[in-house]
Amino acid sequence: MVGLVLVAGFLVLAIVGPLLTADPAAQDYTAPLAPPSGAHLLGTDDLGRDALARVAYGARVSLEAGVLSVLLAMVVGVPIGLVAGYYRRLLDPVVMRLVDVVLAFPFLIFAVGMAAILGPSLRNVIIALSVSLLPGIVRVTRGEVLVLRELDYVAAAVADGAGDGRIMFRYVLPGATSTLIVQATVGIPTAIIGEATLSFLGLGVQPPTPSWGVVLTAAQQFLDQAPWLAIWPGVMIALSTLGFNLLGDGLRDVLDPRSSR
Amino acid sequence: MSLLEITGLKVGFDTEDGEVQAVRDISLTLERGEILALCGESGCGKSVTAMSIPRLLPPDTTRLSGSIRLDGRELTELPERELRAIRGKDVSVVFQEPMTSLNPSFTVGFQIAEVLRRHENLSRSAARTRAIELLELVGIPAPARRVKEYPHQLSGGMRQRVMIAIAVACSPRVLIADEPTTALDVTIQAGVLDVFRDLRDRLGTAIILITHDLGVVADIADRAVVMYAGRAVEEAPVTELYARPRHPYTAGLMRALPSAAVTLEDGRRRLSEIPGLVPPPYADPEECAFHPRCPRAQDDCTTRRPALDTYGTGHLAACFHPLSAAAPATGGGS
Amino acid sequence: MTTPVLEVKDLVKHYHVRGRGQAVRAVDGVSLSIGQGEVLGLVGESGSGKSTIGKCVLRLTEPTAGSVHLSGRDITHLSRRALRPLRRDVHMVFQDPYSSLNPRFTVGQIVAEPLRRHGVARGAQVDERVREMLERVGLGAEMRGRRPHELSGGQRQRVGLARALVLEPKLVVADEPVSALDVSVQASVLNLVADLQRDMGFSCLFITHDLSVVEFLADRIAVMYLGQIVETGPTKKIFAEPQHPYTQALLSAAPEPDPARQRERRRVVLAGEVPSPLDPPSGCRFHTRCPVAVDTCRTEEPALIGVRDEERPVACHLVTATEVPDITGRD
């Protein structure tokens, strides 16, 4: 429940926030690095831009990067995992060796490498992150399929003469959905942190577009003079990560067919 | 005084759907050197009743009340630390699954010796000697060699014997065996049951045998308690119970066995059924829990709950309309 | 003579153990046949290979050697596609009523699947057939919208039966269908199976470890030990006079639910353990545990032949025209 509220809150912030706050690019030269006040609730940055507006607009960019990269990874990874797990003898060894190679690199290192090759932009960040997330999703899908294909109800479908496609999509995949949805939900915070890291390193979203990572990078230089600039994007990253993780846990319970009435 | 006296035991578990009443109200006694069978179908509360004795139940969600006295000592009020000294020493347990109950990383000899060193303060070499003796006691051939083996090197029947050896290592006064032969093949089962019989005869261990198998009860138990929906519905010495079951549920169970099939006039073979389902474990209505499934139920069964009445020596049944002593239980076969 | 519904000849199934170059000889030369409307009880303990035979019959696993004929047609090497129409005639009931039903389907969908798959019925006809079949297994119309987790074990097993029987197959392979059930539920499911079998006339390969269940249900039984059949014949004859020492041991080991009789009985406790199917004993596979084994048993494999009675072959050197071993008479 807490997770749902947090995630819903962030979605509202991402959608509605930028409409209610000031223009994140508008500069107020009279008040650079102003502390929180009535005019600027969270203060301003070095260029006099409204920090609240940048955090709110950043939510949009960061969540977009997080959600889209996971979606992309799922769209590509689930079918690969499904087919690899189902046709174990033919495809599994090849696919799993490739997955092992990618998984040998830590997630962020791989994402950094990918982003460096692709060049900095929001689109490339999403591609880099989804390629880095892909092996995990392939592996989880395949693991589920390996378990599910041994169950009696799948054997029953085979014995009834069901074709491979039908067995995969009507019997095996539905059994894996709850795990996959949970996997996706907990993949989003990983991607959000990944985006922040790439942007922080200058390999991701480019200023002046505000993502949480970009805002954090800019704030870093003024940690002494204006600590409030760094706190909020940091809190946002932490809370959204927590929210998605809690949501994932909650979904796991709800999606179990045995617990639904 | 009996070795073990359980009085008015109630055990419930907190779950998301409310409190599950596993044991609603049960009282029973166990004498020294006796083999007492707790029988009934899944969910009747037989395992929970027995596991309440060493309190091997999830502490956070269990609500337990009533009294459990071992040699006059009240166990329900003992703190966890004192109970730990009793578990494995005075009261020990043999579980159903011999495959998962042993630690795969240590030799069977080490696992037996560990219990001995914890409770009896035996030295390493004394414990090892005793472990070999125990393996011999439970009928494991070549015990001096087996003691050095790991669980995966043993078959299911042998593992169950090792579990029994661990359970009796400290000469417990009460041995609880929870479906000890259910996971074993019939030809292996007979040997394991012999081990229990032998332990009782040689060491005088009192055994509580939890089982759903009426064949096993007939084979080994002295006395049996039949449970239904968290209560005892009938209790009697085994020969008496099988010859003259009084409670319709006991009689129904015996008639439902495939070996009790009867041949109808048209040549069909039929088993006697018990219609309906076990009542849900949430509510505890003030009526006989079995009445919706009972062929002998009358109006009074739906309004009050029958208490246990005596029918001859040691024979108790909780029924307003019990079977008469003359009615044979097993339907004569074919 | 009519063609048997199922004929299995010299079936062999070896599972290769990875990296060891050894094979688990799960089934090692089994032949059996089931006539129309006949129930064959396949009895054995764990590891005897009885379930593997069921899987081979349904081609859920590929036999290593031997053949499987359904109504005279060799299905051993048919491609999956060619096999599909034949699957209409053979169905399976599984042991575990919890894992054998798709948790995401409703009861109605589960029973309708085979009808749709084989294009037997469409639209309203499907609903009608499903309702009829559920009624036959004793489940009311209100069950159709439920999902497996809302049912009791006995109800699930009834759904499993309904799914297996909705196409009115010629053969049903039932692998321990009642072992996971409580006695009172087991009784009603067994009665149901007996009634349905009689009314619908399907043949049945009933796989179980429980002798009392086959005695109730089967016309003939086949007893397996370590991947081979040691004795087969009409149920009544085998229960009246088991000839193979292993059959005798099995029958004597199953406790009778009657304390007076059970304690009188002389039980045979077999020595030792079931040997590993990786490396089965030479000669007669049972010789390592057989209390009456002689030298020949250790070297020569006995053939499954009806020396005394055509109807009931036994694989034992000691069963001769004049003599039958008796292990229960000894101490």
mmCIF file of C-alpha atoms in Angstrom, chain C:
data_model
loop_
_atom_site.group_PDB
_atom_site.id
_atom_site.type_symbol
_atom_site.label_atom_id
_atom_site.label_comp_id
_atom_site.label_asym_id
_atom_site.label_seq_id
_atom_site.Cartn_x
_atom_site.Cartn_y
_atom_site.Cartn_z
ATOM 1 C CA MET C 1 -9.369 -61.597 -31.457
ATOM 2 C CA THR C 2 -9.934 -57.848 -31.327
ATOM 3 C CA THR C 3 -7.022 -55.426 -31.359
ATOM 4 C CA PRO C 4 -6.003 -54.301 -27.900
ATOM 5 C CA VAL C 5 -6.569 -50.618 -27.134
ATOM 6 C CA LEU C 6 -3.019 -50.334 -25.856
ATOM 7 C CA GLU C 7 -0.141 -52.582 -26.658
ATOM 8 C CA VAL C 8 3.327 -51.899 -25.313
ATOM 9 C CA LYS C 9 6.134 -54.114 -26.602
ATOM 10 C CA ASP C 10 9.624 -54.439 -25.134
ATOM 11 C CA LEU C 11 9.534 -50.858 -23.935
ATOM 12 C CA VAL C 12 12.859 -49.466 -22.746
ATOM 13 C CA LYS C 13 13.472 -46.031 -21.308
ATOM 14 C CA HIS C 14 16.931 -45.043 -20.151
ATOM 15 C CA TYR C 15 17.660 -41.605 -18.763
ATOM 16 C CA HIS C 16 21.225 -40.516 -19.268
ATOM 17 C CA VAL C 17 22.971 -39.128 -16.257
ATOM 18 C CA ARG C 18 24.947 -36.079 -17.201
ATOM 19 C CA GLY C 19 28.686 -36.395 -17.189
ATOM 20 C CA ARG C 20 28.798 -39.946 -15.936
ATOM 21 C CA GLY C 21 28.171 -41.911 -19.086
ATOM 22 C CA GLN C 22 25.733 -44.038 -17.135
ATOM 23 C CA ALA C 23 22.030 -44.493 -17.709
ATOM 24 C CA VAL C 24 19.180 -44.827 -15.261
ATOM 25 C CA ARG C 25 17.358 -47.864 -16.546
ATOM 26 C CA ALA C 26 13.895 -46.681 -15.545
ATOM 27 C CA VAL C 27 12.045 -49.141 -17.767
ATOM 28 C CA ASP C 28 13.901 -52.135 -19.118
ATOM 29 C CA GLY C 29 11.913 -54.314 -21.466
ATOM 30 C CA VAL C 30 8.246 -54.096 -20.524
ATOM 31 C CA SER C 31 5.422 -55.544 -22.572
ATOM 32 C CA LEU C 32 1.771 -55.200 -21.692
ATOM 33 C CA SER C 33 -1.578 -54.875 -23.380
ATOM 34 C CA ILE C 34 -4.987 -53.586 -22.380
ATOM 35 C CA GLY C 35 -8.180 -54.783 -24.050
ATOM 36 C CA GLN C 36 -11.291 -52.767 -24.655
ATOM 37 C CA GLY C 37 -12.967 -51.668 -21.443
ATOM 38 C CA GLU C 38 -10.288 -53.300 -19.349
ATOM 39 C CA VAL C 39 -8.569 -51.793 -16.314
ATOM 40 C CA LEU C 40 -4.945 -52.800 -15.861
ATOM 41 C CA GLY C 41 -3.438 -51.938 -12.488
ATOM 42 C CA LEU C 42 0.282 -51.233 -12.771
ATOM 43 C CA VAL C 43 1.692 -51.709 -9.285
ATOM 44 C CA GLY C 44 5.144 -50.976 -7.986
ATOM 45 C CA GLU C 45 7.103 -49.051 -5.404
ATOM 46 C CA SER C 46 8.947 -45.797 -5.998
ATOM 47 C CA GLY C 47 11.597 -46.160 -8.669
ATOM 48 C CA SER C 48 10.002 -49.213 -10.238
ATOM 49 C CA GLY C 49 9.414 -47.311 -13.495
ATOM 50 C CA LYS C 50 5.620 -47.479 -13.436
ATOM 51 C CA SER C 51 5.086 -43.755 -14.019
ATOM 52 C CA THR C 52 7.645 -43.707 -16.820
ATOM 53 C CA ILE C 53 5.552 -46.269 -18.682
ATOM 54 C CA GLY C 54 2.540 -43.967 -18.408
ATOM 55 C CA LYS C 55 4.578 -41.085 -19.798
ATOM 56 C CA CYS C 56 5.854 -43.190 -22.685
ATOM 57 C CA VAL C 57 2.314 -44.254 -23.577
ATOM 58 C CA LEU C 58 1.330 -40.587 -23.861
ATOM 59 C CA ARG C 59 4.635 -39.741 -25.526
ATOM 60 C CA LEU C 60 5.317 -37.173 -22.823
ATOM 61 C CA THR C 61 8.738 -38.741 -22.875
ATOM 62 C CA GLU C 62 10.386 -40.534 -25.784
ATOM 63 C CA PRO C 63 10.962 -44.268 -25.368
ATOM 64 C CA THR C 64 14.555 -45.433 -25.866
ATOM 65 C CA ALA C 65 13.448 -48.646 -27.568
ATOM 66 C CA GLY C 66 10.376 -50.792 -28.053
ATOM 67 C CA SER C 67 6.993 -49.788 -29.362
ATOM 68 C CA VAL C 68 3.653 -48.382 -28.265
ATOM 69 C CA HIS C 69 0.536 -49.211 -30.288
ATOM 70 C CA LEU C 70 -2.803 -47.501 -29.788
ATOM 71 C CA SER C 71 -5.700 -49.454 -31.260
ATOM 72 C CA GLY C 72 -3.251 -51.214 -33.536
ATOM 73 C CA ARG C 73 -1.485 -48.070 -34.731
ATOM 74 C CA ASP C 74 2.210 -47.669 -33.969
ATOM 75 C CA ILE C 75 2.654 -44.272 -32.317
ATOM 76 C CA THR C 76 6.232 -44.761 -31.145
ATOM 77 C CA HIS C 77 7.776 -42.662 -33.860
ATOM 78 C CA LEU C 78 4.928 -40.440 -34.995
ATOM 79 C CA SER C 79 5.772 -36.761 -35.172
ATOM 80 C CA ARG C 80 4.036 -34.494 -32.704
ATOM 81 C CA ARG C 81 1.858 -33.159 -35.462
ATOM 82 C CA ALA C 82 0.818 -36.601 -36.669
ATOM 83 C CA LEU C 83 0.154 -37.600 -33.099
ATOM 84 C CA ARG C 84 -2.173 -34.719 -32.393
ATOM 85 C CA PRO C 85 -5.426 -36.178 -33.772
ATOM 86 C CA LEU C 86 -4.710 -39.442 -31.917
ATOM 87 C CA ARG C 87 -4.540 -37.569 -28.628
ATOM 88 C CA ARG C 88 -8.308 -37.392 -28.731
ATOM 89 C CA ASP C 89 -8.422 -41.019 -27.701
ATOM 90 C CA VAL C 90 -5.914 -41.041 -24.851
ATOM 91 C CA HIS C 91 -6.028 -38.869 -21.779
ATOM 92 C CA MET C 92 -4.302 -38.698 -18.465
ATOM 93 C CA VAL C 93 -5.302 -38.129 -14.853
ATOM 94 C CA PHE C 94 -2.469 -36.948 -12.649
ATOM 95 C CA GLN C 95 -1.593 -37.582 -9.033
ATOM 96 C CA ASP C 96 -1.353 -34.080 -7.721
ATOM 97 C CA PRO C 97 -4.695 -32.310 -7.948
ATOM 98 C CA TYR C 98 -2.923 -29.053 -7.080
ATOM 99 C CA SER C 99 -0.412 -28.850 -9.898
ATOM 100 C CA SER C 100 -2.339 -30.610 -12.633
ATOM 101 C CA LEU C 101 -4.895 -27.875 -13.237
ATOM 102 C CA ASN C 102 -3.968 -24.536 -14.785
ATOM 103 C CA PRO C 103 -4.463 -22.088 -11.892
ATOM 104 C CA ARG C 104 -5.454 -19.268 -14.247
ATOM 105 C CA PHE C 105 -8.320 -21.113 -15.913
ATOM 106 C CA THR C 106 -11.806 -21.569 -14.535
ATOM 107 C CA VAL C 107 -13.162 -25.079 -14.117
ATOM 108 C CA GLY C 108 -15.342 -24.525 -17.181
ATOM 109 C CA GLN C 109 -12.354 -23.457 -19.287
ATOM 110 C CA ILE C 110 -10.270 -26.398 -18.116
ATOM 111 C CA VAL C 111 -12.901 -28.917 -19.149
ATOM 112 C CA ALA C 112 -13.665 -27.066 -22.397
ATOM 113 C CA GLU C 113 -10.022 -26.973 -23.547
ATOM 114 C CA PRO C 114 -9.897 -30.507 -25.025
ATOM 115 C CA LEU C 115 -13.244 -29.947 -26.810
ATOM 116 C CA ARG C 116 -12.027 -26.759 -28.425
ATOM 117 C CA ARG C 117 -8.598 -28.108 -29.219
ATOM 118 C CA HIS C 118 -9.939 -31.044 -31.146
ATOM 119 C CA GLY C 119 -12.733 -29.027 -32.689
ATOM 120 C CA VAL C 120 -15.329 -31.441 -31.372
ATOM 121 C CA ALA C 121 -17.813 -28.833 -30.303
ATOM 122 C CA ARG C 122 -18.429 -25.124 -30.881
ATOM 123 C CA GLY C 123 -20.197 -22.299 -29.146
ATOM 124 C CA ALA C 124 -23.170 -23.378 -27.090
ATOM 125 C CA GLN C 125 -22.364 -27.036 -27.684
ATOM 126 C CA VAL C 126 -19.165 -26.634 -25.702
ATOM 127 C CA ASP C 127 -21.043 -25.252 -22.714
ATOM 128 C CA GLU C 128 -23.536 -28.058 -22.941
ATOM 129 C CA ARG C 129 -20.869 -30.765 -23.062
ATOM 130 C CA VAL C 130 -18.941 -29.172 -20.202
ATOM 131 C CA ARG C 131 -22.046 -28.931 -18.042
ATOM 132 C CA GLU C 132 -22.927 -32.551 -18.774
ATOM 133 C CA MET C 133 -19.425 -33.799 -18.021
ATOM 134 C CA LEU C 134 -19.189 -31.856 -14.774
ATOM 135 C CA GLU C 135 -22.501 -33.271 -13.704
ATOM 136 C CA ARG C 136 -21.258 -36.762 -14.447
ATOM 137 C CA VAL C 137 -18.306 -36.297 -12.111
ATOM 138 C CA GLY C 138 -20.611 -34.908 -9.447
ATOM 139 C CA LEU C 139 -19.864 -31.194 -9.762
ATOM 140 C CA GLY C 140 -22.735 -28.723 -10.002
ATOM 141 C CA ALA C 141 -23.028 -25.968 -12.576
ATOM 142 C CA GLU C 142 -21.970 -23.391 -9.987
ATOM 143 C CA MET C 143 -18.445 -24.866 -10.098
ATOM 144 C CA ARG C 144 -17.870 -23.754 -13.676
ATOM 145 C CA GLY C 145 -16.799 -20.253 -12.797
ATOM 146 C CA ARG C 146 -14.502 -21.295 -9.968
ATOM 147 C CA ARG C 147 -10.750 -21.563 -10.198
ATOM 148 C CA PRO C 148 -8.751 -24.555 -8.955
ATOM 149 C CA HIS C 149 -7.547 -22.875 -5.746
ATOM 150 C CA GLU C 150 -11.152 -22.463 -4.617
ATOM 151 C CA LEU C 151 -11.769 -26.222 -4.725
ATOM 152 C CA SER C 152 -10.981 -29.028 -2.298
ATOM 153 C CA GLY C 153 -8.572 -31.793 -3.286
ATOM 154 C CA GLY C 154 -11.406 -34.180 -4.109
ATOM 155 C CA GLN C 155 -13.178 -31.594 -6.233
ATOM 156 C CA ARG C 156 -9.997 -30.839 -8.145
ATOM 157 C CA GLN C 157 -9.493 -34.499 -8.860
ATOM 158 C CA ARG C 158 -13.058 -34.614 -10.186
ATOM 159 C CA VAL C 159 -12.223 -31.715 -12.495
ATOM 160 C CA GLY C 160 -9.135 -33.659 -13.630
ATOM 161 C CA LEU C 161 -11.368 -36.621 -14.403
ATOM 162 C CA ALA C 162 -13.837 -34.434 -16.268
ATOM 163 C CA ARG C 163 -11.050 -32.987 -18.411
ATOM 164 C CA ALA C 164 -9.681 -36.432 -19.178
ATOM 165 C CA LEU C 165 -13.065 -37.907 -20.043
ATOM 166 C CA VAL C 166 -14.848 -35.086 -21.839
ATOM 167 C CA LEU C 167 -13.732 -36.374 -25.252
ATOM 168 C CA GLU C 168 -14.840 -39.905 -24.365
ATOM 169 C CA PRO C 169 -11.370 -41.348 -24.918
ATOM 170 C CA LYS C 170 -10.653 -45.008 -25.527
ATOM 171 C CA LEU C 171 -7.808 -45.066 -23.014
ATOM 172 C CA VAL C 172 -7.199 -43.229 -19.767
ATOM 173 C CA VAL C 173 -3.813 -43.296 -18.091
ATOM 174 C CA ALA C 174 -4.288 -42.575 -14.388
ATOM 175 C CA ASP C 175 -1.079 -42.001 -12.431
ATOM 176 C CA GLU C 176 -1.758 -42.381 -8.698
ATOM 177 C CA PRO C 177 -4.964 -40.351 -8.985
ATOM 178 C CA VAL C 178 -6.112 -40.955 -5.419
ATOM 179 C CA SER C 179 -2.882 -41.162 -3.420
ATOM 180 C CA ALA C 180 -2.917 -37.502 -2.449
ATOM 181 C CA LEU C 181 -6.465 -37.691 -1.095
ATOM 182 C CA ASP C 182 -7.823 -38.439 2.356
ATOM 183 C CA VAL C 183 -9.522 -41.782 2.897
ATOM 184 C CA SER C 184 -13.093 -40.486 2.864
ATOM 185 C CA VAL C 185 -12.481 -38.445 -0.291
ATOM 186 C CA GLN C 186 -10.508 -41.253 -1.879
ATOM 187 C CA ALA C 187 -13.480 -43.590 -1.476
ATOM 188 C CA SER C 188 -15.833 -41.313 -3.371
ATOM 189 C CA VAL C 189 -13.319 -40.668 -6.173
ATOM 190 C CA LEU C 190 -12.675 -44.406 -6.534
ATOM 191 C CA ASN C 191 -16.397 -45.124 -6.705
ATOM 192 C CA LEU C 192 -16.701 -42.423 -9.330
ATOM 193 C CA VAL C 193 -13.861 -43.835 -11.421
ATOM 194 C CA ALA C 194 -15.408 -47.310 -11.204
ATOM 195 C CA ASP C 195 -18.839 -46.010 -12.247
ATOM 196 C CA LEU C 196 -17.528 -43.858 -15.090
ATOM 197 C CA GLN C 197 -15.378 -46.678 -16.375
ATOM 198 C CA ARG C 198 -18.348 -48.999 -16.419
ATOM 199 C CA ASP C 199 -20.703 -46.492 -18.009
ATOM 200 C CA MET C 200 -18.318 -45.035 -20.577
ATOM 201 C CA GLY C 201 -16.396 -48.210 -21.243
ATOM 202 C CA PHE C 202 -12.920 -46.708 -21.553
ATOM 203 C CA SER C 203 -9.827 -48.819 -21.000
ATOM 204 C CA CYS C 204 -7.571 -47.725 -18.186
ATOM 205 C CA LEU C 205 -3.934 -47.993 -17.238
ATOM 206 C CA PHE C 206 -4.140 -47.392 -13.512
ATOM 207 C CA ILE C 207 -0.724 -46.718 -12.001
ATOM 208 C CA THR C 208 -0.442 -46.988 -8.223
ATOM 209 C CA HIS C 209 1.615 -48.172 -5.274
ATOM 210 C CA ASP C 210 -1.506 -49.040 -3.304
ATOM 211 C CA LEU C 211 -2.510 -52.670 -3.596
ATOM 212 C CA SER C 212 -5.917 -52.224 -2.011
ATOM 213 C CA VAL C 213 -6.792 -49.662 -4.667
ATOM 214 C CA VAL C 214 -5.945 -51.973 -7.573
ATOM 215 C CA GLU C 215 -7.764 -54.818 -5.904
ATOM 216 C CA PHE C 216 -10.855 -52.624 -5.886
ATOM 217 C CA LEU C 217 -10.550 -51.276 -9.396
ATOM 218 C CA ALA C 218 -8.437 -53.425 -11.698
ATOM 219 C CA ASP C 219 -9.398 -56.436 -13.807
ATOM 220 C CA ARG C 220 -5.778 -57.413 -14.245
ATOM 221 C CA ILE C 221 -2.629 -56.277 -12.540
ATOM 222 C CA ALA C 222 1.046 -56.111 -13.446
ATOM 223 C CA VAL C 223 3.606 -55.910 -10.648
ATOM 224 C CA MET C 224 6.823 -54.022 -11.408
ATOM 225 C CA TYR C 225 10.210 -54.179 -9.767
ATOM 226 C CA LEU C 226 13.215 -52.152 -10.956
ATOM 227 C CA GLY C 227 11.930 -51.435 -14.441
ATOM 228 C CA GLN C 228 10.529 -54.856 -15.209
ATOM 229 C CA ILE C 229 7.266 -56.702 -14.778
ATOM 230 C CA VAL C 230 7.719 -59.621 -12.393
ATOM 231 C CA GLU C 231 4.182 -60.942 -12.380
ATOM 232 C CA THR C 232 0.955 -60.212 -14.184
ATOM 233 C CA GLY C 233 -2.506 -61.712 -14.389
ATOM 234 C CA PRO C 234 -6.133 -61.382 -13.297
ATOM 235 C CA THR C 235 -6.443 -59.427 -10.053
ATOM 236 C CA LYS C 236 -8.380 -62.105 -8.229
ATOM 237 C CA LYS C 237 -5.897 -64.830 -9.017
ATOM 238 C CA ILE C 238 -2.893 -62.781 -7.994
ATOM 239 C CA PHE C 239 -4.424 -61.686 -4.709
ATOM 240 C CA ALA C 240 -5.516 -65.245 -3.989
ATOM 241 C CA GLU C 241 -2.164 -66.792 -4.786
ATOM 242 C CA PRO C 242 0.769 -64.471 -5.409
ATOM 243 C CA GLN C 243 3.552 -66.511 -6.997
ATOM 244 C CA HIS C 244 6.527 -64.192 -7.382
ATOM 245 C CA PRO C 245 8.368 -63.713 -4.087
ATOM 246 C CA TYR C 246 8.255 -59.940 -4.555
ATOM 247 C CA THR C 247 4.482 -59.957 -5.046
ATOM 248 C CA GLN C 248 4.205 -62.082 -1.918
ATOM 249 C CA ALA C 249 6.352 -59.603 0.001
ATOM 250 C CA LEU C 250 4.315 -56.633 -1.236
ATOM 251 C CA LEU C 251 1.038 -58.249 -0.267
ATOM 252 C CA SER C 252 2.290 -59.278 3.129
ATOM 253 C CA ALA C 253 3.807 -55.862 3.873
ATOM 254 C CA ALA C 254 0.636 -53.839 3.372
ATOM 255 C CA PRO C 255 -0.920 -53.664 6.825
ATOM 256 C CA GLU C 256 -4.517 -54.787 7.167
ATOM 257 C CA PRO C 257 -6.836 -52.394 8.962
ATOM 258 C CA ASP C 258 -7.794 -55.040 11.478
ATOM 259 C CA PRO C 259 -5.604 -55.298 14.572
ATOM 260 C CA ALA C 260 -6.535 -58.877 15.413
ATOM 261 C CA ARG C 261 -5.729 -60.183 11.930
ATOM 262 C CA GLN C 262 -2.790 -57.852 11.340
ATOM 263 C CA ARG C 263 -0.993 -58.996 14.486
ATOM 264 C CA GLU C 264 -1.548 -62.637 13.644
ATOM 265 C CA ARG C 265 -0.071 -62.281 10.180
ATOM 266 C CA ARG C 266 3.408 -63.339 9.421
ATOM 267 C CA ARG C 267 4.954 -60.360 7.755
ATOM 268 C CA VAL C 268 7.940 -60.563 5.513
ATOM 269 C CA VAL C 269 10.431 -57.805 6.040
ATOM 270 C CA LEU C 270 12.611 -57.768 2.957
ATOM 271 C CA ALA C 271 16.316 -57.555 3.555
ATOM 272 C CA GLY C 272 18.307 -54.666 2.174
ATOM 273 C CA GLU C 273 17.309 -51.866 -0.105
ATOM 274 C CA VAL C 274 16.021 -51.482 -3.626
ATOM 275 C CA PRO C 275 19.207 -51.533 -5.744
ATOM 276 C CA SER C 276 20.086 -48.529 -7.886
ATOM 277 C CA PRO C 277 18.493 -48.493 -11.344
ATOM 278 C CA LEU C 278 21.870 -47.166 -12.541
ATOM 279 C CA ASP C 279 23.342 -50.580 -12.000
ATOM 280 C CA PRO C 280 20.658 -53.219 -11.565
ATOM 281 C CA PRO C 281 21.727 -56.637 -10.256
ATOM 282 C CA SER C 282 22.589 -59.359 -12.726
ATOM 283 C CA GLY C 283 20.248 -62.276 -13.238
ATOM 284 C CA CYS C 284 16.927 -61.801 -11.514
ATOM 285 C CA ARG C 285 16.794 -58.199 -10.320
ATOM 286 C CA PHE C 286 15.083 -59.195 -7.122
ATOM 287 C CA HIS C 287 17.706 -61.754 -6.063
ATOM 288 C CA THR C 288 19.548 -59.335 -3.736
ATOM 289 C CA ARG C 289 16.491 -59.124 -1.496
ATOM 290 C CA CYS C 290 14.806 -62.413 -2.189
ATOM 291 C CA PRO C 291 14.775 -64.766 0.803
ATOM 292 C CA VAL C 292 14.548 -67.877 -1.395
ATOM 293 C CA ALA C 293 17.043 -66.993 -4.144
ATOM 294 C CA VAL C 294 19.280 -69.752 -5.470
ATOM 295 C CA ASP C 295 22.440 -69.637 -7.613
ATOM 296 C CA THR C 296 20.606 -69.524 -10.940
ATOM 297 C CA CYS C 297 18.812 -66.369 -9.813
ATOM 298 C CA ARG C 298 22.118 -64.518 -9.543
ATOM 299 C CA THR C 299 23.255 -65.311 -13.060
ATOM 300 C CA GLU C 300 20.285 -65.938 -15.306
ATOM 301 C CA GLU C 301 17.518 -63.483 -15.993
ATOM 302 C CA PRO C 302 14.156 -65.236 -15.627
ATOM 303 C CA ALA C 303 11.660 -64.814 -18.480
ATOM 304 C CA LEU C 304 8.102 -63.651 -17.879
ATOM 305 C CA ILE C 305 6.242 -66.830 -18.805
ATOM 306 C CA GLY C 306 3.082 -68.592 -17.756
ATOM 307 C CA VAL C 307 4.520 -71.909 -16.661
ATOM 308 C CA ARG C 308 1.607 -72.856 -14.465
ATOM 309 C CA ASP C 309 -1.159 -70.759 -15.963
ATOM 310 C CA GLU C 310 -1.264 -69.154 -19.413
ATOM 311 C CA GLU C 311 -3.190 -66.239 -17.993
ATOM 312 C CA ARG C 312 -0.649 -65.214 -15.418
ATOM 313 C CA PRO C 313 3.016 -65.149 -16.356
ATOM 314 C CA VAL C 314 5.634 -64.878 -13.615
ATOM 315 C CA ALA C 315 9.320 -63.996 -13.966
ATOM 316 C CA CYS C 316 10.855 -66.358 -11.428
ATOM 317 C CA HIS C 317 13.088 -69.396 -11.831
ATOM 318 C CA LEU C 318 11.494 -71.046 -8.833
ATOM 319 C CA VAL C 319 7.965 -70.988 -10.196
ATOM 320 C CA THR C 320 7.727 -74.298 -12.015
ATOM 321 C CA ALA C 321 4.941 -76.615 -13.095
ATOM 322 C CA THR C 322 5.219 -78.430 -9.799
ATOM 323 C CA GLU C 323 6.391 -75.823 -7.347
ATOM 324 C CA VAL C 324 5.762 -72.254 -6.218
ATOM 325 C CA PRO C 325 8.076 -70.533 -3.750
ATOM 326 C CA ASP C 326 6.539 -69.350 -0.503
ATOM 327 C CA ILE C 327 8.409 -66.670 1.386
ATOM 328 C CA THR C 328 5.674 -65.979 3.909
ATOM 329 C CA GLY C 329 5.936 -69.427 5.475
ATOM 330 C CA ARG C 330 9.503 -68.827 6.557
ATOM 331 C CA ASP C 331 10.806 -66.882 9.452
#
